Coordinates of C-alpha atoms and ligand atoms in Angstrom, one line a residue:
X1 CA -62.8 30.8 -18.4
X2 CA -61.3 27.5 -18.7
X3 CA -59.5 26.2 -15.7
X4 CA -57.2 23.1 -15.4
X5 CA -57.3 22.1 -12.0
X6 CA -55.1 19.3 -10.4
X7 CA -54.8 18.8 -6.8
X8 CA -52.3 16.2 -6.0
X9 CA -54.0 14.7 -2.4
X10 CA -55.9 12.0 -0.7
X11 CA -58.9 14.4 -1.2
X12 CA -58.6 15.5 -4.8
X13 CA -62.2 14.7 -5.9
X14 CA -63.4 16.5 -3.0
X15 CA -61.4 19.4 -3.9
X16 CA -62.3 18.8 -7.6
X17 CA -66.1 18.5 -7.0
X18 CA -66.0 21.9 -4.6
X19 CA -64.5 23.6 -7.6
X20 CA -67.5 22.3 -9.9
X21 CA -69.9 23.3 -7.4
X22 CA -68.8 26.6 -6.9
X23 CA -66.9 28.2 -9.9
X24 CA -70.4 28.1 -11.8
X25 CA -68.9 30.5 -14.3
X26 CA -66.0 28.7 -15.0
X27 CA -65.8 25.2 -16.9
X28 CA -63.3 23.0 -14.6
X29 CA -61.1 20.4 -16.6
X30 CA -58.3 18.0 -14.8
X31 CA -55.0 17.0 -17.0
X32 CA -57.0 13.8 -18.2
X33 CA -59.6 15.6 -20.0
X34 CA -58.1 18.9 -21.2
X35 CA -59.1 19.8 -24.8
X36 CA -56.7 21.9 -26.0
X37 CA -53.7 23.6 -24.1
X38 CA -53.6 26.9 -25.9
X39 CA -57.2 27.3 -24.7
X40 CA -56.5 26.9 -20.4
X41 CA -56.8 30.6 -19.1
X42 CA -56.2 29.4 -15.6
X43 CA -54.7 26.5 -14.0
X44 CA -54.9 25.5 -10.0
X45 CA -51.7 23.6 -9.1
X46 CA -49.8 22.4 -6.0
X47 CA -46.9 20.7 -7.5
X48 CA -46.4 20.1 -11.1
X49 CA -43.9 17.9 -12.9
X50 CA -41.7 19.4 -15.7
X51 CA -43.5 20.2 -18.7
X52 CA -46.8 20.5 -17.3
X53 CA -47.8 24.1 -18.4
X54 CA -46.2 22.9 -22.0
X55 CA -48.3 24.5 -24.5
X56 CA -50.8 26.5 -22.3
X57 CA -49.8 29.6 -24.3
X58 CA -52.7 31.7 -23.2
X59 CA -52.5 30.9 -19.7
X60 CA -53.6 34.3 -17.3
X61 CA -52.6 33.2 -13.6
X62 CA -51.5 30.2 -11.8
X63 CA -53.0 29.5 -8.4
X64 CA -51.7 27.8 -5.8
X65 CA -54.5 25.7 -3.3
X66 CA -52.1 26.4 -0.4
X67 CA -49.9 29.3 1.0
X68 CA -46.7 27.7 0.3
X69 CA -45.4 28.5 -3.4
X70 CA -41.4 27.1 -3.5
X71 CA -42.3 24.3 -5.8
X72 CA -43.5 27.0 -8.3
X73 CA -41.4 30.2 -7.7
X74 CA -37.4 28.6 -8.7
X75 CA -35.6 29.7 -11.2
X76 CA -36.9 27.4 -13.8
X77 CA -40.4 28.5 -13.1
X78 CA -42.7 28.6 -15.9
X79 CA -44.2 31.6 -17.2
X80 CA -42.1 34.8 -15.5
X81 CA -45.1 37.1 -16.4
X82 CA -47.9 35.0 -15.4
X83 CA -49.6 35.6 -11.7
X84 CA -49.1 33.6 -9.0
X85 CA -51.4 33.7 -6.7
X86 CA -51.5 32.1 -3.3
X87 CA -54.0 31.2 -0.6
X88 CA -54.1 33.3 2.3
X89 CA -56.9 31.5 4.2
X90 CA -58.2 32.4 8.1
X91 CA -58.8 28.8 8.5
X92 CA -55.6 27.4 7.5
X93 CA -54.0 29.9 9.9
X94 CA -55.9 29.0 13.2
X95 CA -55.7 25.3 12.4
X96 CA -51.5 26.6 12.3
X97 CA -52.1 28.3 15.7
X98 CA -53.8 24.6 17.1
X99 CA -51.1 22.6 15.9
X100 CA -48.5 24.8 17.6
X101 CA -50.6 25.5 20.6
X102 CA -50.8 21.7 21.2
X103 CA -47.0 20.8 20.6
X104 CA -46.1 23.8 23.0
X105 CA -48.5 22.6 25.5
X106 CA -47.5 19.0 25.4
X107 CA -43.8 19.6 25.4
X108 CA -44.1 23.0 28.8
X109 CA -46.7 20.3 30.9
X110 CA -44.3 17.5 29.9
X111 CA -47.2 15.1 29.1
X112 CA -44.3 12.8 27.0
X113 CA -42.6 12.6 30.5
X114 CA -45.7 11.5 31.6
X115 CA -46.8 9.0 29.1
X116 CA -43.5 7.4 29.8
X117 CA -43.9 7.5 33.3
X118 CA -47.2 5.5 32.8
X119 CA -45.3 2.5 30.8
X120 CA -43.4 2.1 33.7
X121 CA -45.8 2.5 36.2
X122 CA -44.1 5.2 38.0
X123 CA -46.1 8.1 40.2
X124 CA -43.9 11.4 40.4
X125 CA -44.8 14.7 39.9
X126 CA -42.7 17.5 38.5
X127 CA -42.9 21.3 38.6
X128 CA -43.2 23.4 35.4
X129 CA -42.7 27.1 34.4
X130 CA -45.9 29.7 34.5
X131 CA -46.3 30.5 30.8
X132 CA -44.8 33.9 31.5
X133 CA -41.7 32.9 31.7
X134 CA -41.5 30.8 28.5
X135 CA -40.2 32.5 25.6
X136 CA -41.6 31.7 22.2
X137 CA -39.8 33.1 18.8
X138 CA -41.8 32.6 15.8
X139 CA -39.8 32.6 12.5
X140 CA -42.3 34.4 10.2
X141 CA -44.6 36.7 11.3
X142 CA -47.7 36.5 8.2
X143 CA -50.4 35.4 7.6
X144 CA -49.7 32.1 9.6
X145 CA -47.3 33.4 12.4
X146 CA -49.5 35.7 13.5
X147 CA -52.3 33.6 14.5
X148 CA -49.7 31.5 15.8
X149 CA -48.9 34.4 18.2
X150 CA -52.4 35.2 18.7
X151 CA -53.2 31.9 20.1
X152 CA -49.5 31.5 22.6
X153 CA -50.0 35.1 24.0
X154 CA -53.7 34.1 24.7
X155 CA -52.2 31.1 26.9
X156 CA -49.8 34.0 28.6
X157 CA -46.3 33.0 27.1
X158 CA -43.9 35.9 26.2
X159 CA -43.9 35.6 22.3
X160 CA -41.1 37.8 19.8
X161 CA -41.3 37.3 16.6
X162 CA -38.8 37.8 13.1
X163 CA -40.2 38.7 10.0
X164 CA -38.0 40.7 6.8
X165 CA -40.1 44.1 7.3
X166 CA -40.7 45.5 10.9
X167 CA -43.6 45.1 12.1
X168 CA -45.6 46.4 15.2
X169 CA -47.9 44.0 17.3
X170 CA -49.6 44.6 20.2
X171 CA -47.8 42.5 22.7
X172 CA -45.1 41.4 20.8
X173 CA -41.5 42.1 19.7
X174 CA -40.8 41.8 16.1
X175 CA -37.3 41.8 15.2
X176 CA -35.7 41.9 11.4
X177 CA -32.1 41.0 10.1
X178 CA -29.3 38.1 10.9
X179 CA -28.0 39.5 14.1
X180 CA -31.4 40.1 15.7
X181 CA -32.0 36.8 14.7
X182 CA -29.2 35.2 16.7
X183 CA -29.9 36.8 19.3
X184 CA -33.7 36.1 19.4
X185 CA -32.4 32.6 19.3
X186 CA -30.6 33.1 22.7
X187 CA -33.3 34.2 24.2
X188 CA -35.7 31.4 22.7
X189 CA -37.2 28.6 24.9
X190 CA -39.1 27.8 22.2
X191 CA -38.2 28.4 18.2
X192 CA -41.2 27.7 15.6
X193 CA -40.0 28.2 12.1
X194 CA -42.9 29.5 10.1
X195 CA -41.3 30.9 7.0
X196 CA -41.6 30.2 3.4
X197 CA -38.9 28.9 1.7
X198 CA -36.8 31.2 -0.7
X199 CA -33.0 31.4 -1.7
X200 CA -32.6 33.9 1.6
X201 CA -34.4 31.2 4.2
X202 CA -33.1 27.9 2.6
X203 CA -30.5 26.3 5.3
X204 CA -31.5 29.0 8.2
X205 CA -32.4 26.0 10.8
X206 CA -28.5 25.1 11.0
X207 CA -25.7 24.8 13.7
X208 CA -25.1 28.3 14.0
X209 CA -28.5 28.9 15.1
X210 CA -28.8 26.4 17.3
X211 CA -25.9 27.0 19.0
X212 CA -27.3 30.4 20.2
X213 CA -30.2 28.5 21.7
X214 CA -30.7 27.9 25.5
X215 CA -30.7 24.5 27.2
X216 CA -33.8 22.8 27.2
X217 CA -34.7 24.6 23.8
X218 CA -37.8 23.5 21.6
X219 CA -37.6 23.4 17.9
X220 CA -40.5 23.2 16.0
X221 CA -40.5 23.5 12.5
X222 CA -44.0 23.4 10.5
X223 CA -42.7 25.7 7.4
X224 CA -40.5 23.8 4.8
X225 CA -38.4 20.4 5.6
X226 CA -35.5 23.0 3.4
X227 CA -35.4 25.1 6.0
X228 CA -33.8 22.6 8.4
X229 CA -30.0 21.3 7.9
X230 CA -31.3 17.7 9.3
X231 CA -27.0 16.8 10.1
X232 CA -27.0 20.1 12.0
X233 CA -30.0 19.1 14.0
X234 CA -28.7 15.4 15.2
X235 CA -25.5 17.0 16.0
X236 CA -27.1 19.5 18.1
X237 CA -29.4 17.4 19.9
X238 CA -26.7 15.4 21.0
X239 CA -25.8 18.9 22.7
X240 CA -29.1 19.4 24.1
X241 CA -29.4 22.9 21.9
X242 CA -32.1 22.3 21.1
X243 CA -33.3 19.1 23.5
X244 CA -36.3 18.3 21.0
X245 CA -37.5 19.1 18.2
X246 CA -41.1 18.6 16.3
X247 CA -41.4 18.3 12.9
X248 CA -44.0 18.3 10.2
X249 CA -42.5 19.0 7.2
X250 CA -39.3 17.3 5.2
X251 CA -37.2 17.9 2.4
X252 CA -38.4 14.7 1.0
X253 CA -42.2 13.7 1.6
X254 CA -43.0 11.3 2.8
X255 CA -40.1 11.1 4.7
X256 CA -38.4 8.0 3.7
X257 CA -37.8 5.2 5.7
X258 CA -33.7 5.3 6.0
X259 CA -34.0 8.6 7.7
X260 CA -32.8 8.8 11.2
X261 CA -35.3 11.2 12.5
X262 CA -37.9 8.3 12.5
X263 CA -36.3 7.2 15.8
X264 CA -34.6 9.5 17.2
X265 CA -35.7 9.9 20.9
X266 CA -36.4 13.5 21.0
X267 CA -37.8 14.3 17.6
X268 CA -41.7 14.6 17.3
X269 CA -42.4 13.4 13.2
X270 CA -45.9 14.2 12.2
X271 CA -46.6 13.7 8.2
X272 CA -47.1 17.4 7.1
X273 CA -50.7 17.6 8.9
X274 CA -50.0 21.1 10.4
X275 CA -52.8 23.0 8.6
X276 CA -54.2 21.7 6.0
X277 CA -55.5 23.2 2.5
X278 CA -59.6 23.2 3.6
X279 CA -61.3 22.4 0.7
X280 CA -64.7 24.6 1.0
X281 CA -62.8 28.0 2.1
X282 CA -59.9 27.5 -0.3
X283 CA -62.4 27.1 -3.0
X284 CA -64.4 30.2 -2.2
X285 CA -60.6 31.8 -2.2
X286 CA -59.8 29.8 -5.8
X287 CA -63.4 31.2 -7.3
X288 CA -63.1 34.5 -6.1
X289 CA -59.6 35.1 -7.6
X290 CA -61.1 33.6 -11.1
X291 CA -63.9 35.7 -11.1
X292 CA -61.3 38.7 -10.2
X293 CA -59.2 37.3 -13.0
X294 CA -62.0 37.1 -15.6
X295 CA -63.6 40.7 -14.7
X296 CA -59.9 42.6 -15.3
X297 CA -59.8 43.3 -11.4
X298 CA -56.5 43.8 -9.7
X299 CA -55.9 40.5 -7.7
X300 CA -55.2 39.6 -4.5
X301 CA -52.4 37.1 -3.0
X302 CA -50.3 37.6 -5.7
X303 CA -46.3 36.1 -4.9
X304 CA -44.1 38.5 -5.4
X305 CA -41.3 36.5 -7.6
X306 CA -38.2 38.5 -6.5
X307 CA -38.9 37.5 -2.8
X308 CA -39.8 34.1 -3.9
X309 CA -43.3 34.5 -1.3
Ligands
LIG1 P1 -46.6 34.7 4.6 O1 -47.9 35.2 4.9 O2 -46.0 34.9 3.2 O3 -45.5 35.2 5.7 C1 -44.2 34.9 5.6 C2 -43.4 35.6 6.7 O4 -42.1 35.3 6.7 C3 -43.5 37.1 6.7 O5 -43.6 37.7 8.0 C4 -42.2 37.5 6.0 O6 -41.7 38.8 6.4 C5 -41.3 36.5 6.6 N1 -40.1 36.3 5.8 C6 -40.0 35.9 4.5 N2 -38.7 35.9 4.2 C7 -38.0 36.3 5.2 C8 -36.6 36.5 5.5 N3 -35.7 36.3 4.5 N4 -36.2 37.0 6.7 C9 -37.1 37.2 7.7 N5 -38.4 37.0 7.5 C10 -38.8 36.6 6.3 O7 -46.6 33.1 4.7 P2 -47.6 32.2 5.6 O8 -48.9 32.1 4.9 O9 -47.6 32.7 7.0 O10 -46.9 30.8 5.4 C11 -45.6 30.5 5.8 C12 -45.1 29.2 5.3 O11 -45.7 28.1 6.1 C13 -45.5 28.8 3.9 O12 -44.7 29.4 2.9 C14 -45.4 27.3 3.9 O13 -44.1 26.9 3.5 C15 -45.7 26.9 5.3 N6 -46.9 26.2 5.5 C16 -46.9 24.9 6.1 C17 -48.1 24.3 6.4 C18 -48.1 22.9 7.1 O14 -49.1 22.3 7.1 N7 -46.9 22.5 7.6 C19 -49.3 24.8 6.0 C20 -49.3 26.1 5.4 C21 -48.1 26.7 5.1 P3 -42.5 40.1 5.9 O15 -43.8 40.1 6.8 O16 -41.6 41.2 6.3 O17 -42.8 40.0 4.5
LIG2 C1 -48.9 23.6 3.1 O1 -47.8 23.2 3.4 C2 -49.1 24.9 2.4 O2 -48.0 25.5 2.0 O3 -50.2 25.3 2.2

């Protein structure tokens, strides 16, 4: 097949030279060198400007090197009929778990207390909470929020989850619908939003939710920066509901300059490094659903349009 690949990062030649290497079948082009549009059966995209798929009449799937898809899936998306598939990598999901696992761990032994302590030169201990009686809520329970669990109940902390469908997990609460929500919120110590964003999650990070929150509430949001109503936040900080919050993803990236959650004292602003794409596993994922795609064979990962994930 021919495959127009174009991977919008730091690392795009790695990415690019991974996908020669391993899609032997396949010829690989990147925008620069396609030869004619009408003959691309498959493109691999993150992010594509308007336009793109102009004239790429005979395209067979569109697949995304990451699990997020809201930059494809909006109502002006390309293509109704053509596949999108998604990655739904084991690697990118424990690399999740470890970015979580670190923020919780940092922000329940206070080590920021600490580090500030040290400026000052100041030598006082404080007591924190045993891990079972932390509550963690994770906003998503898929391929990603599950590891994320995974890895918190291993520590000992009591972990619920929310997800659209129920769900049973050993260990684990799983709630569904708005008024569970709010009052999984209540009962949240710490809230990680790990959902994709679609017309029903867009917004859901807002006042009214954080106004079911606890004192001393963590927010930690690692999904989509859409997900968050940024005014709702500063105003609820300024409450204490929640006290922090950690953030790795924005609604604009990077996040610019005149935003005021640069300084704010108790937000956390890391640059969208949560889990990243891995180049060598996402290309075995990428070859596997070409060679799927070529051979006729039902595929896997495919978004399901209507639910926007
Ligand atoms: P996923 O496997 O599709 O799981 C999504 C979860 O969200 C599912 O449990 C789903 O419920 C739930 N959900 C969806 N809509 C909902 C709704 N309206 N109400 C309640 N629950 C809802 O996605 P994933 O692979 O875990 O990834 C999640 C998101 O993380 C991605 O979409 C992406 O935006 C973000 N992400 C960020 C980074 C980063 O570096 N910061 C890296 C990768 C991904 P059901 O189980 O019932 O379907
Ligand atoms: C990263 O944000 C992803 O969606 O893979």
């Amino acid at each position: 097949m021919l495959v127009l690949a174009d991977f919008p990062w730091e690392n795009a030649a790695d990415w690019t030279g991974e996908l020669r290497r391993q899609a032997t079948m396949h010829q690989i082009y990147v925008p620069a060198e396609i030869p004619d549009r009408a003959s691309i059966d498959a493109a691999v995209v993150w992010k594509v400007p308007v336009g793109f798929f102009d004239g790429m009449t005979n395209l067979r799937a569109i697949i995304v090197p990451g699990a997020g898809v809201d930059q494809l899936t909006g109502s002006d998306a390309p293509f109704p009929d053509v596949p999108i598939l998604r990655l739904a990598d084991p690697i990118m999901a424990t690399r999740m778990a470890e970015y979580i696992l670190s923020v919780v761990l940092d922000h329940h032994r206070q080590l920021g207390r600490y580090r500030d302590q040290q400026h000052r030169m100041v030598w006082a201990r404080h007591f924190h909470r045993d891990p079972a009686d932390i509550r963690i809520s994770i906003l998503g329970m898929g391929v990603l929020g599950k590891k994320v669990a995974e890895y918190l109940r291993m520590i000992g902390y009591q972990v619920a989850g929310w997800s659209r469908t129920p769900k049973t997990l050993p260990g684990i609460d799983v709630v569904t619908g708005e008024p569970a929500l709010l009052s999984l919120a209540e009962r949240s110590d710490v809230l990680v939003c790990l959902l994709p964003l679609t017309p029903a999650t867009r917004g859901l990070l807002d006042q009214r939710l954080f106004d079911q929150l606890p004192e001393d509430a963590l927010l930690i949001n690692a999904a989509r920066g859409a997900h968050l109503v940024v005014p709702d936040l500063l105003s609820a900080l300024d409450r204490g509901k929640p006290a922090a919050a950690v953030l790795d993803v924005f609604d604009q990236e990077p996040l610019p300059s005149e935003s005021p959650l640069w300084c704010h004292p108790a937000v956390t602003v890391t640059p969208h490094i949560a889990s990243l794409s891995n180049p060598i596993t996402g290309v075995q994922q990428i070859v596997r659903a070409l060679d799927k795609i070529d051979a006729g064979e039902p595929l896997e990962h495919v978004v399901d349009r209507r639910r926007g994930y």
